[in-house]
């Protein structure tokens, strides 16, 4: 056993406490760094040596085995899963709120008010069929109806376009994050193989996973070499240092609705299967909810257009002629009041072609205008299986709703869906808040705890230094004084 054995033990003690103090300083410096996990120097004894002049083994000191993170992997996985669900509901609520802003119901400028004003004009015309001012007011309200229909349709399409842009942008963001994660995997594997601690790189990887969690639903597998593999519905997005790209394609037609853009795997154009995350929220909101609101709105508008045109074309104007449609246009984008009527209000067919019991028409009566005004409360049927939204809403005495009520039901359903999304997002936010508190209590930096550790390591360092002083005195006695 070397005479300097005790000195070496003290030296190892100094080094171990010095590294522990450095880790403590690193924790304190990053106390406010987002996503930082507190680190600990894991101390372990060195291999003992046989005691040559007696029985047993003699300890040989201490070393820092590794600098590890304090982290709960199960809690991390749970947080990611709940965050994916939150991202879906927040995305859904955000876009449904935009749709609510488009309809502006109930309000004086909402579509229901415009439609009621249009019907009221026909009611007024039935009482004053020859009044030019009443006819002008009708045409003005007819223009307001088509303008509102076009504007609402344009705004809904703008929301849809915004969602399409977001789908494309989020898809590219997934690719960027996957590339960065694969690169971090490579660095972590390299450091681990060299028996170096990649704690800060692991934090960086977790932060990237946190960003990816918001966008798409995925599962992770921790590999033996400390890399992770990321799977979307069982298909690899990241595998060790490899990443696989996704892209968007022009989706297929589903009736009149285009499922585009559609996220797919770049390698084989297979669609991504996901139920949570921002991408899932965007896809579901666009292709299920927004589609239903837009199609029901279009069905209602075309139902009004068709029913008014049918009655108007069979009525008679002030000149005794009939056959003109009140509205023209084959798409909502081209809807307008017939130019012939706008140029000559006398062509508005307020009269019936012939009064009951008479063979001759009566241009001055308001019977046809009254029939059109009564469309406000006319029973209608909706055929959701009709592929052409322009033909879904039809007059039907056995129908269970009206054009106005059908629109109100559509708006009410939108309100229910929006409030549900908001409530579920709030619930998820509360749950994630509790989980993050637990995570912070485990992985977060406590300055009080770090200060206590600093004092502990400082005292241990001083004690090791004092041992070196003691051994120095022993060696001085042994070397210098015994030679006198």
Short mmCIF file of N, CA and C in Angstrom, two decimals, residues 237-340:
data_model
loop_
_atom_site.label_atom_id
_atom_site.label_comp_id
_atom_site.label_asym_id
_atom_site.label_seq_id
_atom_site.Cartn_x
_atom_site.Cartn_y
_atom_site.Cartn_z
N UNK A 237 -41.28 8.06 -38.36
CA UNK A 237 -40.95 9.41 -38.80
C UNK A 237 -39.47 9.67 -38.57
N UNK A 238 -38.97 9.19 -37.43
CA UNK A 238 -37.54 9.27 -37.10
C UNK A 238 -37.11 7.91 -36.57
N UNK A 239 -36.00 7.41 -37.08
CA UNK A 239 -35.45 6.14 -36.62
C UNK A 239 -33.94 6.31 -36.48
N UNK A 240 -33.47 6.40 -35.22
CA UNK A 240 -32.07 6.70 -34.95
C UNK A 240 -31.69 8.02 -35.62
N UNK A 241 -30.75 8.00 -36.57
CA UNK A 241 -30.33 9.25 -37.22
C UNK A 241 -30.98 9.44 -38.59
N UNK A 242 -32.06 8.69 -38.86
CA UNK A 242 -32.77 8.82 -40.12
C UNK A 242 -34.12 9.48 -39.90
N UNK A 243 -34.54 10.33 -40.82
CA UNK A 243 -35.87 10.92 -40.76
C UNK A 243 -36.58 10.71 -42.10
N UNK A 244 -37.87 10.53 -42.03
CA UNK A 244 -38.68 10.26 -43.22
C UNK A 244 -39.67 11.40 -43.40
N UNK A 245 -39.72 11.95 -44.59
CA UNK A 245 -40.48 13.16 -44.85
C UNK A 245 -41.96 12.86 -45.12
N UNK A 246 -42.78 13.84 -44.79
CA UNK A 246 -44.18 13.82 -45.19
C UNK A 246 -44.42 15.02 -46.09
N UNK A 247 -45.49 14.98 -46.85
CA UNK A 247 -45.80 16.07 -47.77
C UNK A 247 -47.31 16.20 -47.89
N UNK A 248 -47.77 17.08 -48.75
CA UNK A 248 -49.21 17.23 -48.97
C UNK A 248 -49.51 17.01 -50.44
N UNK A 249 -50.67 16.43 -50.71
CA UNK A 249 -51.12 16.21 -52.08
C UNK A 249 -52.52 16.77 -52.24
N UNK A 250 -52.90 16.97 -53.49
CA UNK A 250 -54.28 17.35 -53.79
C UNK A 250 -55.15 16.13 -53.56
N UNK A 251 -55.98 16.18 -52.53
CA UNK A 251 -56.80 15.02 -52.18
C UNK A 251 -57.89 14.73 -53.19
N UNK A 252 -58.60 13.64 -52.95
CA UNK A 252 -59.66 13.22 -53.85
C UNK A 252 -60.91 14.06 -53.63
N UNK A 253 -61.81 14.00 -54.60
CA UNK A 253 -63.11 14.66 -54.49
C UNK A 253 -64.06 13.78 -53.70
N UNK A 254 -64.79 14.38 -52.77
CA UNK A 254 -65.86 13.70 -52.06
C UNK A 254 -67.13 14.49 -52.31
N UNK A 255 -67.86 14.11 -53.36
CA UNK A 255 -68.97 14.93 -53.81
C UNK A 255 -68.43 16.20 -54.43
N UNK A 256 -68.89 17.36 -53.93
CA UNK A 256 -68.37 18.65 -54.39
C UNK A 256 -67.21 19.14 -53.53
N UNK A 257 -66.83 18.36 -52.54
CA UNK A 257 -65.82 18.79 -51.56
C UNK A 257 -64.48 18.16 -51.89
N UNK A 258 -63.45 19.00 -52.02
CA UNK A 258 -62.11 18.50 -52.31
C UNK A 258 -61.34 18.33 -51.01
N UNK A 259 -60.86 17.13 -50.75
CA UNK A 259 -60.09 16.83 -49.55
C UNK A 259 -58.63 17.23 -49.78
N UNK A 260 -58.40 18.53 -49.89
CA UNK A 260 -57.07 19.01 -50.27
C UNK A 260 -56.74 20.27 -49.48
N UNK A 261 -55.44 20.41 -49.07
CA UNK A 261 -54.35 19.44 -49.21
C UNK A 261 -54.46 18.31 -48.20
N UNK A 262 -53.91 17.17 -48.55
CA UNK A 262 -53.97 15.97 -47.72
C UNK A 262 -52.55 15.56 -47.32
N UNK A 263 -52.22 15.51 -46.01
CA UNK A 263 -50.88 15.07 -45.59
C UNK A 263 -50.67 13.59 -45.90
N UNK A 264 -49.56 13.27 -46.54
CA UNK A 264 -49.23 11.88 -46.89
C UNK A 264 -47.74 11.65 -46.66
N UNK A 265 -47.37 10.38 -46.63
CA UNK A 265 -45.95 10.02 -46.57
C UNK A 265 -45.32 10.24 -47.93
N UNK A 266 -44.19 10.92 -47.95
CA UNK A 266 -43.54 11.23 -49.22
C UNK A 266 -43.08 9.97 -49.94
N UNK A 267 -42.73 8.93 -49.17
CA UNK A 267 -42.14 7.75 -49.81
C UNK A 267 -43.15 6.89 -50.56
N UNK A 268 -44.44 6.94 -50.18
CA UNK A 268 -45.41 6.09 -50.89
C UNK A 268 -46.80 6.71 -51.03
N UNK A 269 -46.92 8.01 -50.66
CA UNK A 269 -48.19 8.74 -50.80
C UNK A 269 -49.32 8.15 -49.96
N UNK A 270 -48.99 7.38 -48.93
CA UNK A 270 -50.02 6.86 -48.04
C UNK A 270 -50.43 7.95 -47.06
N UNK A 271 -51.74 8.10 -46.80
CA UNK A 271 -52.19 9.16 -45.89
C UNK A 271 -51.73 8.92 -44.46
N UNK A 272 -51.56 10.01 -43.71
CA UNK A 272 -51.21 9.91 -42.30
C UNK A 272 -52.47 9.63 -41.49
N UNK A 273 -52.38 8.66 -40.60
CA UNK A 273 -53.50 8.36 -39.72
C UNK A 273 -53.24 8.98 -38.36
N UNK A 274 -54.09 9.89 -37.96
CA UNK A 274 -53.88 10.60 -36.69
C UNK A 274 -55.23 11.08 -36.18
N UNK A 275 -55.34 11.18 -34.86
CA UNK A 275 -56.59 11.64 -34.26
C UNK A 275 -56.38 12.82 -33.32
N UNK A 276 -55.13 13.19 -33.05
CA UNK A 276 -54.85 14.32 -32.17
C UNK A 276 -53.73 15.18 -32.75
N UNK A 277 -53.54 16.36 -32.14
CA UNK A 277 -52.56 17.31 -32.65
C UNK A 277 -53.21 18.33 -33.57
N UNK A 278 -52.44 19.38 -33.90
CA UNK A 278 -52.99 20.45 -34.73
C UNK A 278 -53.40 19.97 -36.12
N UNK A 279 -52.60 19.09 -36.72
CA UNK A 279 -52.96 18.60 -38.06
C UNK A 279 -54.27 17.85 -38.03
N UNK A 280 -54.46 17.00 -37.04
CA UNK A 280 -55.73 16.26 -36.93
C UNK A 280 -56.89 17.23 -36.70
N UNK A 281 -56.66 18.25 -35.86
CA UNK A 281 -57.70 19.24 -35.63
C UNK A 281 -58.06 20.00 -36.89
N UNK A 282 -57.05 20.35 -37.68
CA UNK A 282 -57.30 21.05 -38.95
C UNK A 282 -58.08 20.18 -39.92
N UNK A 283 -57.66 18.93 -40.06
CA UNK A 283 -58.32 18.03 -41.01
C UNK A 283 -59.77 17.77 -40.62
N UNK A 284 -59.99 17.48 -39.35
CA UNK A 284 -61.35 17.18 -38.88
C UNK A 284 -62.25 18.40 -39.00
N UNK A 285 -61.73 19.55 -38.59
CA UNK A 285 -62.54 20.77 -38.65
C UNK A 285 -62.88 21.12 -40.09
N UNK A 286 -61.91 20.99 -40.99
CA UNK A 286 -62.15 21.34 -42.39
C UNK A 286 -63.09 20.36 -43.08
N UNK A 287 -62.80 19.07 -42.97
CA UNK A 287 -63.49 18.07 -43.79
C UNK A 287 -64.78 17.54 -43.17
N UNK A 288 -65.02 17.84 -41.90
CA UNK A 288 -66.26 17.39 -41.26
C UNK A 288 -67.12 18.59 -40.85
N UNK A 289 -66.59 19.41 -39.96
CA UNK A 289 -67.40 20.49 -39.40
C UNK A 289 -67.62 21.63 -40.39
N UNK A 290 -66.52 22.23 -40.88
CA UNK A 290 -66.67 23.34 -41.81
C UNK A 290 -67.44 22.92 -43.05
N UNK A 291 -67.18 21.73 -43.51
CA UNK A 291 -67.90 21.23 -44.69
C UNK A 291 -69.41 21.20 -44.43
N UNK A 292 -69.81 20.71 -43.26
CA UNK A 292 -71.25 20.62 -42.97
C UNK A 292 -71.88 22.01 -42.88
N UNK A 293 -71.16 22.98 -42.26
CA UNK A 293 -71.72 24.33 -42.16
C UNK A 293 -71.86 24.96 -43.55
N UNK A 294 -70.83 24.80 -44.37
CA UNK A 294 -70.86 25.41 -45.70
C UNK A 294 -71.92 24.76 -46.59
N UNK A 295 -72.03 23.44 -46.53
CA UNK A 295 -73.01 22.76 -47.37
C UNK A 295 -74.44 23.08 -46.92
N UNK A 296 -74.66 23.14 -45.60
CA UNK A 296 -76.00 23.49 -45.12
C UNK A 296 -76.34 24.93 -45.47
N UNK A 297 -75.36 25.82 -45.37
CA UNK A 297 -75.62 27.21 -45.77
C UNK A 297 -75.95 27.29 -47.25
N UNK A 298 -75.16 26.61 -48.08
CA UNK A 298 -75.42 26.62 -49.53
C UNK A 298 -76.78 26.01 -49.84
N UNK A 299 -77.14 24.92 -49.15
CA UNK A 299 -78.44 24.28 -49.37
C UNK A 299 -79.57 25.24 -49.06
N UNK A 300 -79.43 25.98 -47.95
CA UNK A 300 -80.46 26.93 -47.57
C UNK A 300 -80.58 28.05 -48.59
N UNK A 301 -79.43 28.62 -49.01
CA UNK A 301 -79.45 29.71 -49.99
C UNK A 301 -80.10 29.25 -51.28
N UNK A 302 -79.69 28.09 -51.79
CA UNK A 302 -80.25 27.61 -53.05
C UNK A 302 -81.72 27.22 -52.90
N UNK A 303 -82.09 26.75 -51.70
CA UNK A 303 -83.51 26.47 -51.48
C UNK A 303 -84.35 27.73 -51.61
N UNK A 304 -83.87 28.83 -51.02
CA UNK A 304 -84.57 30.12 -51.15
C UNK A 304 -84.58 30.57 -52.60
N UNK A 305 -83.43 30.51 -53.25
CA UNK A 305 -83.32 30.94 -54.65
C UNK A 305 -84.29 30.16 -55.54
N UNK A 306 -84.26 28.85 -55.43
CA UNK A 306 -85.09 28.01 -56.30
C UNK A 306 -86.57 28.22 -56.05
N UNK A 307 -86.96 28.29 -54.77
CA UNK A 307 -88.39 28.44 -54.46
C UNK A 307 -88.90 29.81 -54.91
N UNK A 308 -88.10 30.87 -54.71
CA UNK A 308 -88.51 32.21 -55.17
C UNK A 308 -88.59 32.24 -56.69
N UNK A 309 -87.60 31.68 -57.36
CA UNK A 309 -87.60 31.68 -58.83
C UNK A 309 -88.77 30.89 -59.39
N UNK A 310 -89.08 29.75 -58.76
CA UNK A 310 -90.20 28.93 -59.25
C UNK A 310 -91.51 29.70 -59.19
N UNK A 311 -91.75 30.36 -58.06
CA UNK A 311 -93.00 31.13 -57.93
C UNK A 311 -92.97 32.37 -58.81
N UNK A 312 -91.83 33.05 -58.85
CA UNK A 312 -91.76 34.30 -59.62
C UNK A 312 -91.95 34.04 -61.11
N UNK A 313 -91.41 32.95 -61.62
CA UNK A 313 -91.52 32.67 -63.06
C UNK A 313 -92.94 32.31 -63.46
N UNK A 314 -93.77 31.88 -62.50
CA UNK A 314 -95.17 31.56 -62.83
C UNK A 314 -96.10 32.74 -62.57
N UNK A 315 -95.57 33.80 -61.93
CA UNK A 315 -96.38 34.98 -61.67
C UNK A 315 -96.41 35.92 -62.86
N UNK A 316 -97.06 37.08 -62.66
CA UNK A 316 -97.22 38.03 -63.76
C UNK A 316 -96.76 39.41 -63.31
N UNK A 317 -96.06 40.11 -64.22
CA UNK A 317 -95.57 41.45 -63.89
C UNK A 317 -96.61 42.50 -64.26
N UNK A 318 -96.24 43.77 -64.13
CA UNK A 318 -97.18 44.86 -64.42
C UNK A 318 -97.55 44.94 -65.90
N UNK A 319 -96.76 44.29 -66.75
CA UNK A 319 -97.04 44.34 -68.20
C UNK A 319 -97.82 43.13 -68.68
N UNK A 320 -98.21 42.28 -67.70
CA UNK A 320 -98.99 41.11 -68.07
C UNK A 320 -98.16 39.96 -68.61
N UNK A 321 -96.85 40.01 -68.44
CA UNK A 321 -95.98 38.93 -68.91
C UNK A 321 -95.46 38.12 -67.73
N UNK A 322 -94.95 36.95 -68.01
CA UNK A 322 -94.42 36.07 -66.96
C UNK A 322 -93.25 35.27 -67.52
N UNK A 323 -92.62 34.48 -66.66
CA UNK A 323 -91.53 33.61 -67.10
C UNK A 323 -90.14 34.06 -66.69
N UNK A 324 -90.03 35.25 -66.09
CA UNK A 324 -88.71 35.73 -65.67
C UNK A 324 -88.33 35.18 -64.29
N UNK A 325 -87.07 34.78 -64.15
CA UNK A 325 -86.56 34.40 -62.83
C UNK A 325 -86.22 35.66 -62.04
N UNK A 326 -86.40 35.61 -60.73
CA UNK A 326 -86.05 36.77 -59.92
C UNK A 326 -84.53 36.84 -59.72
N UNK A 327 -83.91 35.67 -59.52
CA UNK A 327 -82.45 35.60 -59.34
C UNK A 327 -81.81 34.90 -60.53
N UNK A 328 -80.57 35.26 -60.81
CA UNK A 328 -79.79 34.56 -61.83
C UNK A 328 -78.45 34.15 -61.24
N UNK A 329 -77.79 33.20 -61.91
CA UNK A 329 -76.49 32.71 -61.45
C UNK A 329 -76.53 31.22 -61.19
N UNK A 330 -75.48 30.53 -61.59
CA UNK A 330 -75.43 29.08 -61.40
C UNK A 330 -74.57 28.68 -60.20
N UNK A 331 -73.85 29.61 -59.63
CA UNK A 331 -73.05 29.39 -58.43
C UNK A 331 -73.30 30.53 -57.47
N UNK A 332 -73.04 30.28 -56.18
CA UNK A 332 -73.27 31.35 -55.21
C UNK A 332 -72.42 32.57 -55.55
N UNK A 333 -71.23 32.34 -56.10
CA UNK A 333 -70.34 33.44 -56.45
C UNK A 333 -70.94 34.35 -57.52
N UNK A 334 -71.87 33.84 -58.32
CA UNK A 334 -72.44 34.63 -59.43
C UNK A 334 -73.89 35.02 -59.18
N UNK A 335 -74.40 34.75 -57.99
CA UNK A 335 -75.80 35.07 -57.70
C UNK A 335 -76.04 36.57 -57.73
N UNK A 336 -77.16 36.96 -58.33
CA UNK A 336 -77.58 38.36 -58.32
C UNK A 336 -79.05 38.43 -58.71
N UNK A 337 -79.64 39.59 -58.44
CA UNK A 337 -81.01 39.83 -58.91
C UNK A 337 -80.95 39.97 -60.43
N UNK A 338 -81.95 39.42 -61.10
CA UNK A 338 -82.02 39.46 -62.56
C UNK A 338 -81.83 40.90 -63.07
N UNK A 339 -80.90 41.08 -64.00
CA UNK A 339 -80.63 42.42 -64.56
C UNK A 339 -81.88 43.05 -65.16
N UNK A 340 -82.75 42.23 -65.76
CA UNK A 340 -83.97 42.76 -66.36
C UNK A 340 -84.83 43.45 -65.31
#
